[in-house]
C-alpha cells in the first residue's frame, strides 16, 4: 500500500521505516527541513537499536522517502498516518494539540480523493472528533477525509520490535467494519498474517482513552513504588527486594516497579 506519515520524530520515523519494512511505499512528512534531510540520507536523528539498519535499507530500496511538501503527500496516498508531537502546554497540565490540528487543516484542502487519516499521536479524548470537524470544514466538495484513531504503544528502546510485533492493535472508528477500518487493517496485514496479535476495534473516544489510561497506569506504578521507597528508607527496608516480591504476583507484575526517576 501507499501511505504517508506526518511527523517524523520518534514515533513517525519508526513507523515510516517499519511500514516500508513490511513492504509498503511510504512518504514521511515533517516541517523540520534539517530532520527530513538527515532521514533522507538514512540517518536516524535519535538512538533506537535496530532502526538505523531498517531505515538505511528502506531508503536505499526507495520504499521510504521524506519530504516537507504537503501537496506531494496529499497526491502520494489516500492513507495518511499522523504522528506529530502533542507536548504538554507551558504552565498547564493540558496537551498542546495544535500540531495535529495543523496537519488536518493543511492536508484536507489538498486532497483530491477520499482519504483515511489515522491518528497515532497521544491525544486527550475528544481530539479525533474535533479533527474530523476540521477535516470536514477544509476538504474540497465531494471529497471525504475519514479520521480514525490508532494509538501507538511503542516503548523507546524497543520501538522496532513494538512496531513490527505489537502486543495489540487498537483501531478507533466511527463505523466498525466499515471501509476506514479495512484500510487500517490492510496496512497492518503483513503483521496480522505472519504473527497475529489481538485487534481491538472500538469508537474514537475509547481508542484515545486506551492510550492515555495506559500512560496514566504506568506512571501510577512508578509513583507508587517511589512512595513505597520513601517508607522503605524510613524503615530501613529494601525497596528492590520488595518490588521483586510483590512483582511476582501476576496481578501486580514487576515491570515499571523500578523506584527512581522513571
Ligand atoms: N516517543 C514515544 O515513545 C511515543 C510512544 C507512543 C506515543 N507517542 C506519541 O507520539 C506523538 C509524537 O511523539 P514523538 O516522540 O515522535 O515526538 P517528536 O517530537 O520526536 O516528533 C514530532 C515531530 O512532528 C513534527 N511536526 C510538528 N508539527 C508538524 C506538522 N504540522 N507537520 C508535520 N510534522 C510536524 C516535528 O517537527 C517532529 O519531528 C506524541 O503524541 C507522543 O505522545 C510517542
PDB file of C-alpha atoms and ligand atoms in Angstrom:
ATOM      1  CA  UNK A   1       0.000   0.000   0.000  1.00  0.00           C
ATOM      2  CA  UNK A   2       0.998   3.654  -0.362  1.00  0.00           C
ATOM      3  CA  UNK A   3       0.884   5.737   2.781  1.00  0.00           C
ATOM      4  CA  UNK A   4       2.259   8.896   4.339  1.00  0.00           C
ATOM      5  CA  UNK A   5       3.385   9.526   7.912  1.00  0.00           C
ATOM      6  CA  UNK A   6       3.084  13.127   9.152  1.00  0.00           C
ATOM      7  CA  UNK A   7       5.661  13.905  11.830  1.00  0.00           C
ATOM      8  CA  UNK A   8       8.932  12.019  11.509  1.00  0.00           C
ATOM      9  CA  UNK A   9      10.065  12.228  15.134  1.00  0.00           C
ATOM     10  CA  UNK A  10      10.492   9.218  17.371  1.00  0.00           C
ATOM     11  CA  UNK A  11       7.095   7.700  16.583  1.00  0.00           C
ATOM     12  CA  UNK A  12       6.811   8.802  12.962  1.00  0.00           C
ATOM     13  CA  UNK A  13      10.315   7.895  11.766  1.00  0.00           C
ATOM     14  CA  UNK A  14       9.979   4.470  13.372  1.00  0.00           C
ATOM     15  CA  UNK A  15       6.507   3.946  11.917  1.00  0.00           C
ATOM     16  CA  UNK A  16       7.568   5.105   8.437  1.00  0.00           C
ATOM     17  CA  UNK A  17      10.652   2.873   8.314  1.00  0.00           C
ATOM     18  CA  UNK A  18       8.814  -0.142   9.736  1.00  0.00           C
ATOM     19  CA  UNK A  19       5.843   0.227   7.372  1.00  0.00           C
ATOM     20  CA  UNK A  20       8.350   0.221   4.499  1.00  0.00           C
ATOM     21  CA  UNK A  21       9.981  -2.858   6.045  1.00  0.00           C
ATOM     22  CA  UNK A  22       6.552  -4.519   5.839  1.00  0.00           C
ATOM     23  CA  UNK A  23       6.569  -3.858   2.072  1.00  0.00           C
ATOM     24  CA  UNK A  24       4.562  -0.621   1.856  1.00  0.00           C
ATOM     25  CA  UNK A  25       5.574   2.513  -0.072  1.00  0.00           C
ATOM     26  CA  UNK A  26       5.919   5.282   2.497  1.00  0.00           C
ATOM     27  CA  UNK A  27       6.381   9.055   2.379  1.00  0.00           C
ATOM     28  CA  UNK A  28       7.377  10.703   5.672  1.00  0.00           C
ATOM     29  CA  UNK A  29       6.388  14.360   6.058  1.00  0.00           C
ATOM     30  CA  UNK A  30       7.802  16.838   8.548  1.00  0.00           C
ATOM     31  CA  UNK A  31       8.079  20.612   8.905  1.00  0.00           C
ATOM     32  CA  UNK A  32      11.678  20.302  10.132  1.00  0.00           C
ATOM     33  CA  UNK A  33      13.822  20.532   6.977  1.00  0.00           C
ATOM     34  CA  UNK A  34      17.023  19.523   8.808  1.00  0.00           C
ATOM     35  CA  UNK A  35      15.391  16.382  10.209  1.00  0.00           C
ATOM     36  CA  UNK A  36      13.980  15.469   6.790  1.00  0.00           C
ATOM     37  CA  UNK A  37      17.457  15.901   5.254  1.00  0.00           C
ATOM     38  CA  UNK A  38      19.011  13.536   7.787  1.00  0.00           C
ATOM     39  CA  UNK A  39      16.290  10.924   7.324  1.00  0.00           C
ATOM     40  CA  UNK A  40      16.668  11.169   3.524  1.00  0.00           C
ATOM     41  CA  UNK A  41      20.305  10.189   3.892  1.00  0.00           C
ATOM     42  CA  UNK A  42      19.253   7.195   6.003  1.00  0.00           C
ATOM     43  CA  UNK A  43      20.331   8.719   9.315  1.00  0.00           C
ATOM     44  CA  UNK A  44      18.107   8.276  12.404  1.00  0.00           C
ATOM     45  CA  UNK A  45      18.290  11.505  14.476  1.00  0.00           C
ATOM     46  CA  UNK A  46      17.849   9.663  17.816  1.00  0.00           C
ATOM     47  CA  UNK A  47      19.163   6.483  19.424  1.00  0.00           C
ATOM     48  CA  UNK A  48      16.989   3.457  18.757  1.00  0.00           C
ATOM     49  CA  UNK A  49      18.528  -0.018  18.400  1.00  0.00           C
ATOM     50  CA  UNK A  50      17.859  -1.694  15.045  1.00  0.00           C
ATOM     51  CA  UNK A  51      16.169   1.317  13.439  1.00  0.00           C
ATOM     52  CA  UNK A  52      19.193   2.722  11.514  1.00  0.00           C
ATOM     53  CA  UNK A  53      19.646  -0.582   9.669  1.00  0.00           C
ATOM     54  CA  UNK A  54      15.964  -0.703   8.658  1.00  0.00           C
ATOM     55  CA  UNK A  55      15.880   2.960   7.629  1.00  0.00           C
ATOM     56  CA  UNK A  56      19.047   2.700   5.532  1.00  0.00           C
ATOM     57  CA  UNK A  57      17.810  -0.466   3.840  1.00  0.00           C
ATOM     58  CA  UNK A  58      14.405   1.019   3.021  1.00  0.00           C
ATOM     59  CA  UNK A  59      15.794   4.392   1.871  1.00  0.00           C
ATOM     60  CA  UNK A  60      18.182   2.563  -0.470  1.00  0.00           C
ATOM     61  CA  UNK A  61      15.318   0.379  -1.746  1.00  0.00           C
ATOM     62  CA  UNK A  62      13.299   3.555  -2.385  1.00  0.00           C
ATOM     63  CA  UNK A  63      10.381   2.271  -0.283  1.00  0.00           C
ATOM     64  CA  UNK A  64      10.569   5.156   2.186  1.00  0.00           C
ATOM     65  CA  UNK A  65      11.155   8.790   1.231  1.00  0.00           C
ATOM     66  CA  UNK A  66      10.874  12.037   3.181  1.00  0.00           C
ATOM     67  CA  UNK A  67       9.552  15.489   2.296  1.00  0.00           C
ATOM     68  CA  UNK A  68       8.344  18.774   3.760  1.00  0.00           C
ATOM     69  CA  UNK A  69       5.851  19.177   0.901  1.00  0.00           C
ATOM     70  CA  UNK A  70       2.211  18.656   1.966  1.00  0.00           C
ATOM     71  CA  UNK A  71       0.960  18.834  -1.637  1.00  0.00           C
ATOM     72  CA  UNK A  72       3.264  15.968  -2.608  1.00  0.00           C
ATOM     73  CA  UNK A  73       1.977  13.981   0.371  1.00  0.00           C
ATOM     74  CA  UNK A  74      -1.678  14.617  -0.496  1.00  0.00           C
ATOM     75  CA  UNK A  75      -1.090  13.309  -4.023  1.00  0.00           C
ATOM     76  CA  UNK A  76       1.055  10.365  -2.928  1.00  0.00           C
ATOM     77  CA  UNK A  77      -1.517   8.345  -0.979  1.00  0.00           C
ATOM     78  CA  UNK A  78      -5.083   8.032   0.305  1.00  0.00           C
ATOM     79  CA  UNK A  79      -3.880   6.750   3.681  1.00  0.00           C
ATOM     80  CA  UNK A  80      -2.202   9.239   5.993  1.00  0.00           C
ATOM     81  CA  UNK A  81      -0.836   8.485   9.469  1.00  0.00           C
ATOM     82  CA  UNK A  82      -0.333  11.326  11.935  1.00  0.00           C
ATOM     83  CA  UNK A  83       2.486  11.062  14.468  1.00  0.00           C
ATOM     84  CA  UNK A  84       3.256  14.708  15.233  1.00  0.00           C
ATOM     85  CA  UNK A  85       4.006  15.846  18.771  1.00  0.00           C
ATOM     86  CA  UNK A  86       1.418  16.631  21.439  1.00  0.00           C
ATOM     87  CA  UNK A  87       3.614  18.212  24.134  1.00  0.00           C
ATOM     88  CA  UNK A  88       2.378  19.487  27.477  1.00  0.00           C
ATOM     89  CA  UNK A  89       1.351  23.118  27.261  1.00  0.00           C
ATOM     90  CA  UNK A  90       3.657  25.515  29.059  1.00  0.00           C
ATOM     91  CA  UNK A  91       2.406  26.198  32.585  1.00  0.00           C
ATOM     92  CA  UNK A  92      -0.588  23.841  32.203  1.00  0.00           C
ATOM     93  CA  UNK A  93      -1.413  20.158  32.539  1.00  0.00           C
ATOM     94  CA  UNK A  94      -3.189  20.141  29.173  1.00  0.00           C
ATOM     95  CA  UNK A  95      -1.701  18.761  25.953  1.00  0.00           C
ATOM     96  CA  UNK A  96      -0.964  21.081  23.057  1.00  0.00           C
ATOM     97  CA  UNK A  97      -2.931  19.588  20.151  1.00  0.00           C
ATOM     98  CA  UNK A  98      -2.131  22.435  17.740  1.00  0.00           C
ATOM     99  CA  UNK A  99       0.281  20.291  15.676  1.00  0.00           C
ATOM    100  CA  UNK A 100      -2.270  17.535  14.939  1.00  0.00           C
ATOM    101  CA  UNK A 101      -4.863  20.204  14.162  1.00  0.00           C
ATOM    102  CA  UNK A 102      -2.440  21.932  11.810  1.00  0.00           C
ATOM    103  CA  UNK A 103      -1.826  18.709   9.884  1.00  0.00           C
ATOM    104  CA  UNK A 104      -5.558  18.283   9.196  1.00  0.00           C
ATOM    105  CA  UNK A 105      -6.099  21.942   8.344  1.00  0.00           C
ATOM    106  CA  UNK A 106      -3.195  21.920   5.864  1.00  0.00           C
ATOM    107  CA  UNK A 107      -3.709  18.446   4.397  1.00  0.00           C
ATOM    108  CA  UNK A 108      -7.510  18.366   3.961  1.00  0.00           C
ATOM    109  CA  UNK A 109      -7.787  21.122   1.304  1.00  0.00           C
ATOM    110  CA  UNK A 110      -5.058  19.435  -0.760  1.00  0.00           C
ATOM    111  CA  UNK A 111      -6.865  16.082  -1.008  1.00  0.00           C
ATOM    112  CA  UNK A 112      -8.377  15.307  -4.396  1.00  0.00           C
ATOM    113  CA  UNK A 113      -9.799  11.874  -3.486  1.00  0.00           C
ATOM    114  CA  UNK A 114     -11.366  10.289  -0.411  1.00  0.00           C
ATOM    115  CA  UNK A 115      -8.763   9.536   2.241  1.00  0.00           C
ATOM    116  CA  UNK A 116      -8.328   7.858   5.601  1.00  0.00           C
ATOM    117  CA  UNK A 117      -6.394   9.850   8.207  1.00  0.00           C
ATOM    118  CA  UNK A 118      -5.083   7.668  11.003  1.00  0.00           C
ATOM    119  CA  UNK A 119      -4.102   9.462  14.196  1.00  0.00           C
ATOM    120  CA  UNK A 120      -1.325   7.787  16.184  1.00  0.00           C
ATOM    121  CA  UNK A 121      -0.283  10.686  18.421  1.00  0.00           C
ATOM    122  CA  UNK A 122      -1.288  10.533  22.083  1.00  0.00           C
ATOM    123  CA  UNK A 123      -4.210  12.934  22.465  1.00  0.00           C
ATOM    124  CA  UNK A 124      -6.820  13.974  25.019  1.00  0.00           C
ATOM    125  CA  UNK A 125     -10.222  12.379  24.493  1.00  0.00           C
ATOM    126  CA  UNK A 126     -12.335  14.330  22.000  1.00  0.00           C
ATOM    127  CA  UNK A 127      -9.413  15.314  19.786  1.00  0.00           C
ATOM    128  CA  UNK A 128     -10.294  12.883  16.970  1.00  0.00           C
ATOM    129  CA  UNK A 129     -13.867  14.187  16.818  1.00  0.00           C
ATOM    130  CA  UNK A 130     -12.522  17.749  16.617  1.00  0.00           C
ATOM    131  CA  UNK A 131     -10.064  16.746  13.890  1.00  0.00           C
ATOM    132  CA  UNK A 132     -12.958  15.246  11.915  1.00  0.00           C
ATOM    133  CA  UNK A 133     -14.698  18.625  12.122  1.00  0.00           C
ATOM    134  CA  UNK A 134     -11.531  20.373  10.928  1.00  0.00           C
ATOM    135  CA  UNK A 135     -11.232  17.883   8.038  1.00  0.00           C
ATOM    136  CA  UNK A 136     -14.897  18.330   7.101  1.00  0.00           C
ATOM    137  CA  UNK A 137     -14.509  22.109   7.113  1.00  0.00           C
ATOM    138  CA  UNK A 138     -11.385  22.096   4.928  1.00  0.00           C
ATOM    139  CA  UNK A 139     -11.917  19.383   2.280  1.00  0.00           C
ATOM    140  CA  UNK A 140     -12.988  20.226  -1.259  1.00  0.00           C
ATOM    141  CA  UNK A 141     -16.561  19.473  -2.292  1.00  0.00           C
ATOM    142  CA  UNK A 142     -17.162  15.777  -2.907  1.00  0.00           C
ATOM    143  CA  UNK A 143     -14.053  14.658  -1.014  1.00  0.00           C
ATOM    144  CA  UNK A 144     -14.267  12.845   2.332  1.00  0.00           C
ATOM    145  CA  UNK A 145     -11.380  12.522   4.804  1.00  0.00           C
ATOM    146  CA  UNK A 146     -12.282   9.967   7.486  1.00  0.00           C
ATOM    147  CA  UNK A 147     -10.405  10.361  10.778  1.00  0.00           C
ATOM    148  CA  UNK A 148      -9.684   7.164  12.712  1.00  0.00           C
ATOM    149  CA  UNK A 149      -7.562   6.648  15.833  1.00  0.00           C
ATOM    150  CA  UNK A 150      -4.862   4.023  16.178  1.00  0.00           C
ATOM    151  CA  UNK A 151      -2.845   4.798  19.338  1.00  0.00           C
ATOM    152  CA  UNK A 152       0.824   3.895  19.421  1.00  0.00           C
ATOM    153  CA  UNK A 153       2.216   1.856  22.325  1.00  0.00           C
ATOM    154  CA  UNK A 154       5.872   1.654  21.282  1.00  0.00           C
ATOM    155  CA  UNK A 155       8.499   1.841  24.011  1.00  0.00           C
ATOM    156  CA  UNK A 156      11.669   3.827  23.365  1.00  0.00           C
ATOM    157  CA  UNK A 157      14.496   1.288  23.181  1.00  0.00           C
ATOM    158  CA  UNK A 158      12.127  -1.395  21.854  1.00  0.00           C
ATOM    159  CA  UNK A 159      10.463   0.729  19.166  1.00  0.00           C
ATOM    160  CA  UNK A 160      11.209  -1.543  16.206  1.00  0.00           C
ATOM    161  CA  UNK A 161      10.018  -4.744  17.884  1.00  0.00           C
ATOM    162  CA  UNK A 162       6.962  -2.980  19.303  1.00  0.00           C
ATOM    163  CA  UNK A 163       6.035  -1.669  15.851  1.00  0.00           C
ATOM    164  CA  UNK A 164       6.657  -4.896  13.918  1.00  0.00           C
ATOM    165  CA  UNK A 165       5.315  -7.284  16.579  1.00  0.00           C
ATOM    166  CA  UNK A 166       2.840  -5.254  18.683  1.00  0.00           C
ATOM    167  CA  UNK A 167       1.039  -6.668  21.760  1.00  0.00           C
ATOM    168  CA  UNK A 168      -2.252  -5.404  20.348  1.00  0.00           C
ATOM    169  CA  UNK A 169      -3.599  -3.033  17.730  1.00  0.00           C
ATOM    170  CA  UNK A 170      -6.373  -0.645  18.753  1.00  0.00           C
ATOM    171  CA  UNK A 171      -8.459   0.923  15.990  1.00  0.00           C
ATOM    172  CA  UNK A 172     -10.990   3.613  16.884  1.00  0.00           C
ATOM    173  CA  UNK A 173     -13.537   4.209  14.116  1.00  0.00           C
ATOM    174  CA  UNK A 174     -16.937   5.796  13.640  1.00  0.00           C
ATOM    175  CA  UNK A 175     -18.215   2.797  11.727  1.00  0.00           C
ATOM    176  CA  UNK A 176     -16.916  -0.626  12.859  1.00  0.00           C
ATOM    177  CA  UNK A 177     -16.401  -2.955   9.905  1.00  0.00           C
ATOM    178  CA  UNK A 178     -16.523  -0.008   7.506  1.00  0.00           C
ATOM    179  CA  UNK A 179     -14.079   0.944   4.750  1.00  0.00           C
ATOM    180  CA  UNK A 180     -11.785   3.004   7.034  1.00  0.00           C
ATOM    181  CA  UNK A 181     -11.240   0.030   9.356  1.00  0.00           C
ATOM    182  CA  UNK A 182     -10.464  -2.146   6.331  1.00  0.00           C
ATOM    183  CA  UNK A 183      -7.814   0.332   5.157  1.00  0.00           C
ATOM    184  CA  UNK A 184      -6.081   0.316   8.571  1.00  0.00           C
ATOM    185  CA  UNK A 185      -6.254  -3.492   8.741  1.00  0.00           C
ATOM    186  CA  UNK A 186      -4.701  -3.547   5.267  1.00  0.00           C
ATOM    187  CA  UNK A 187      -1.754  -1.502   6.473  1.00  0.00           C
ATOM    188  CA  UNK A 188      -1.142  -3.991   9.292  1.00  0.00           C
ATOM    189  CA  UNK A 189      -1.990  -7.076   7.227  1.00  0.00           C
ATOM    190  CA  UNK A 190       1.653  -8.195   6.889  1.00  0.00           C
ATOM    191  CA  UNK A 191       1.876  -8.268  10.712  1.00  0.00           C
ATOM    192  CA  UNK A 192      -1.524  -9.864  11.228  1.00  0.00           C
ATOM    193  CA  UNK A 193      -0.861 -12.512   8.585  1.00  0.00           C
ATOM    194  CA  UNK A 194       2.527 -13.589   9.922  1.00  0.00           C
ATOM    195  CA  UNK A 195       2.376 -13.087  13.704  1.00  0.00           C
ATOM    196  CA  UNK A 196      -1.206 -12.192  14.690  1.00  0.00           C
ATOM    197  CA  UNK A 197      -1.938 -10.069  17.746  1.00  0.00           C
ATOM    198  CA  UNK A 198      -5.343  -9.021  19.121  1.00  0.00           C
ATOM    199  CA  UNK A 199      -7.054  -6.231  17.152  1.00  0.00           C
ATOM    200  CA  UNK A 200      -9.467  -4.192  19.248  1.00  0.00           C
ATOM    201  CA  UNK A 201     -11.921  -2.190  17.170  1.00  0.00           C
ATOM    202  CA  UNK A 202     -13.780   0.450  19.129  1.00  0.00           C
ATOM    203  CA  UNK A 203     -15.064   4.011  18.963  1.00  0.00           C
ATOM    204  CA  UNK A 204     -12.807   7.059  18.677  1.00  0.00           C
ATOM    205  CA  UNK A 205     -13.142   8.142  22.320  1.00  0.00           C
ATOM    206  CA  UNK A 206     -12.270   4.698  23.688  1.00  0.00           C
ATOM    207  CA  UNK A 207      -9.229   4.429  21.414  1.00  0.00           C
ATOM    208  CA  UNK A 208      -7.955   7.810  22.601  1.00  0.00           C
ATOM    209  CA  UNK A 209      -8.587   6.918  26.243  1.00  0.00           C
ATOM    210  CA  UNK A 210      -6.926   3.485  25.976  1.00  0.00           C
ATOM    211  CA  UNK A 211      -3.614   5.221  25.358  1.00  0.00           C
ATOM    212  CA  UNK A 212      -3.836   7.950  27.990  1.00  0.00           C
ATOM    213  CA  UNK A 213      -5.106   5.416  30.541  1.00  0.00           C
ATOM    214  CA  UNK A 214      -2.168   3.114  29.753  1.00  0.00           C
ATOM    215  CA  UNK A 215       0.232   6.031  30.250  1.00  0.00           C
ATOM    216  CA  UNK A 216      -1.518   7.036  33.478  1.00  0.00           C
ATOM    217  CA  UNK A 217      -1.389   3.483  34.822  1.00  0.00           C
ATOM    218  CA  UNK A 218       2.321   3.124  34.072  1.00  0.00           C
ATOM    219  CA  UNK A 219       3.012   6.490  35.724  1.00  0.00           C
ATOM    220  CA  UNK A 220       0.968   5.331  38.704  1.00  0.00           C
ATOM    221  CA  UNK A 221       3.166   2.237  39.069  1.00  0.00           C
ATOM    222  CA  UNK A 222       6.331   4.344  39.154  1.00  0.00           C
ATOM    223  CA  UNK A 223       4.795   6.882  41.533  1.00  0.00           C
ATOM    224  CA  UNK A 224       3.575   4.058  43.772  1.00  0.00           C
ATOM    225  CA  UNK A 225       6.958   2.348  44.068  1.00  0.00           C
ATOM    226  CA  UNK A 226       8.618   5.714  44.720  1.00  0.00           C
ATOM    227  CA  UNK A 227       6.163   6.365  47.561  1.00  0.00           C
ATOM    228  CA  UNK A 228       6.894   2.884  48.943  1.00  0.00           C
ATOM    229  CA  UNK A 229      10.645   3.558  48.626  1.00  0.00           C
ATOM    230  CA  UNK A 230      10.272   6.518  50.988  1.00  0.00           C
ATOM    231  CA  UNK A 231       8.626   4.225  53.544  1.00  0.00           C
ATOM    232  CA  UNK A 232      11.459   1.705  52.975  1.00  0.00           C
ATOM    233  CA  UNK A 233      14.076   4.396  53.579  1.00  0.00           C
ATOM    234  CA  UNK A 234      12.409   5.446  56.826  1.00  0.00           C
ATOM    235  CA  UNK A 235      12.032   1.810  57.948  1.00  0.00           C
ATOM    236  CA  UNK A 236      15.437   0.564  56.780  1.00  0.00           C
ATOM    237  CA  UNK A 237      13.796  -1.808  54.260  1.00  0.00           C
ATOM    238  CA  UNK A 238      14.961  -2.684  50.729  1.00  0.00           C
ATOM    239  CA  UNK A 239      12.597  -1.410  48.026  1.00  0.00           C
ATOM    240  CA  UNK A 240      14.188  -3.539  45.278  1.00  0.00           C
ATOM    241  CA  UNK A 241      13.608  -6.810  47.148  1.00  0.00           C
ATOM    242  CA  UNK A 242      10.108  -5.590  47.982  1.00  0.00           C
ATOM    243  CA  UNK A 243       9.401  -4.802  44.301  1.00  0.00           C
ATOM    244  CA  UNK A 244      10.713  -8.230  43.256  1.00  0.00           C
ATOM    245  CA  UNK A 245       8.472  -9.908  45.815  1.00  0.00           C
ATOM    246  CA  UNK A 246       5.248  -8.030  45.066  1.00  0.00           C
ATOM    247  CA  UNK A 247       6.013  -8.157  41.318  1.00  0.00           C
ATOM    248  CA  UNK A 248       5.754 -11.958  41.402  1.00  0.00           C
ATOM    249  CA  UNK A 249       2.004 -11.567  41.869  1.00  0.00           C
ATOM    250  CA  UNK A 250       0.683 -11.614  38.282  1.00  0.00           C
ATOM    251  CA  UNK A 251      -1.966  -9.072  39.264  1.00  0.00           C
ATOM    252  CA  UNK A 252       0.840  -6.619  40.057  1.00  0.00           C
ATOM    253  CA  UNK A 253       3.763  -7.539  37.748  1.00  0.00           C
ATOM    254  CA  UNK A 254       7.393  -6.472  38.175  1.00  0.00           C
ATOM    255  CA  UNK A 255       7.658  -4.172  35.105  1.00  0.00           C
ATOM    256  CA  UNK A 256       7.595  -0.420  35.829  1.00  0.00           C
ATOM    257  CA  UNK A 257       8.169  -1.001  39.554  1.00  0.00           C
ATOM    258  CA  UNK A 258      11.676   0.487  39.465  1.00  0.00           C
ATOM    259  CA  UNK A 259      11.981   3.190  42.111  1.00  0.00           C
ATOM    260  CA  UNK A 260      13.689   6.246  40.639  1.00  0.00           C
ATOM    261  CA  UNK A 261      13.158   8.937  38.065  1.00  0.00           C
ATOM    262  CA  UNK A 262      11.031   6.733  35.806  1.00  0.00           C
TER     263      UNK A 262
HETATM  264  N1  LIG B   1       8.219   8.634  21.560  1.00  0.00           N
HETATM  265  C1  LIG B   1       7.482   7.632  22.041  1.00  0.00           C
HETATM  266  O1  LIG B   1       7.986   6.681  22.658  1.00  0.00           O
HETATM  267  C2  LIG B   1       5.989   7.617  21.837  1.00  0.00           C
HETATM  268  C3  LIG B   1       5.286   6.435  22.075  1.00  0.00           C
HETATM  269  C4  LIG B   1       3.904   6.427  21.883  1.00  0.00           C
HETATM  270  C5  LIG B   1       3.253   7.593  21.519  1.00  0.00           C
HETATM  271  N2  LIG B   1       3.959   8.729  21.326  1.00  0.00           N
HETATM  272  C6  LIG B   1       3.225   9.936  20.923  1.00  0.00           C
HETATM  273  O2  LIG B   1       3.523  10.186  19.558  1.00  0.00           O
HETATM  274  C7  LIG B   1       3.494  11.585  19.302  1.00  0.00           C
HETATM  275  C8  LIG B   1       4.833  12.008  18.704  1.00  0.00           C
HETATM  276  O3  LIG B   1       5.829  11.743  19.658  1.00  0.00           O
HETATM  277  P1  LIG B   1       7.369  11.741  19.266  1.00  0.00           P
HETATM  278  O4  LIG B   1       8.109  11.241  20.440  1.00  0.00           O
HETATM  279  O5  LIG B   1       7.568  11.104  17.936  1.00  0.00           O
HETATM  280  O6  LIG B   1       7.626  13.348  19.106  1.00  0.00           O
HETATM  281  P2  LIG B   1       8.804  14.081  18.382  1.00  0.00           P
HETATM  282  O7  LIG B   1       8.903  15.441  18.994  1.00  0.00           O
HETATM  283  O8  LIG B   1      10.040  13.203  18.339  1.00  0.00           O
HETATM  284  O9  LIG B   1       8.310  14.223  16.862  1.00  0.00           O
HETATM  285  C9  LIG B   1       7.257  15.040  16.468  1.00  0.00           C
HETATM  286  C10 LIG B   1       7.555  15.500  15.032  1.00  0.00           C
HETATM  287  O10 LIG B   1       6.414  16.152  14.495  1.00  0.00           O
HETATM  288  C11 LIG B   1       6.895  17.177  13.628  1.00  0.00           C
HETATM  289  N3  LIG B   1       5.816  18.127  13.362  1.00  0.00           N
HETATM  290  C12 LIG B   1       5.295  19.090  14.180  1.00  0.00           C
HETATM  291  N4  LIG B   1       4.319  19.755  13.539  1.00  0.00           N
HETATM  292  C13 LIG B   1       4.202  19.191  12.300  1.00  0.00           C
HETATM  293  C14 LIG B   1       3.371  19.422  11.184  1.00  0.00           C
HETATM  294  N5  LIG B   1       2.408  20.370  11.209  1.00  0.00           N
HETATM  295  N6  LIG B   1       3.527  18.666  10.087  1.00  0.00           N
HETATM  296  C15 LIG B   1       4.470  17.693  10.031  1.00  0.00           C
HETATM  297  N7  LIG B   1       5.299  17.423  11.060  1.00  0.00           N
HETATM  298  C16 LIG B   1       5.169  18.171  12.175  1.00  0.00           C
HETATM  299  C17 LIG B   1       8.067  17.753  14.403  1.00  0.00           C
HETATM  300  O11 LIG B   1       8.912  18.536  13.566  1.00  0.00           O
HETATM  301  C18 LIG B   1       8.718  16.481  14.926  1.00  0.00           C
HETATM  302  O12 LIG B   1       9.687  15.970  14.010  1.00  0.00           O
HETATM  303  C19 LIG B   1       3.159  12.235  20.642  1.00  0.00           C
HETATM  304  O13 LIG B   1       1.776  12.422  20.734  1.00  0.00           O
HETATM  305  C20 LIG B   1       3.616  11.211  21.644  1.00  0.00           C
HETATM  306  O14 LIG B   1       2.936  11.326  22.870  1.00  0.00           O
HETATM  307  C21 LIG B   1       5.305   8.768  21.448  1.00  0.00           C
END
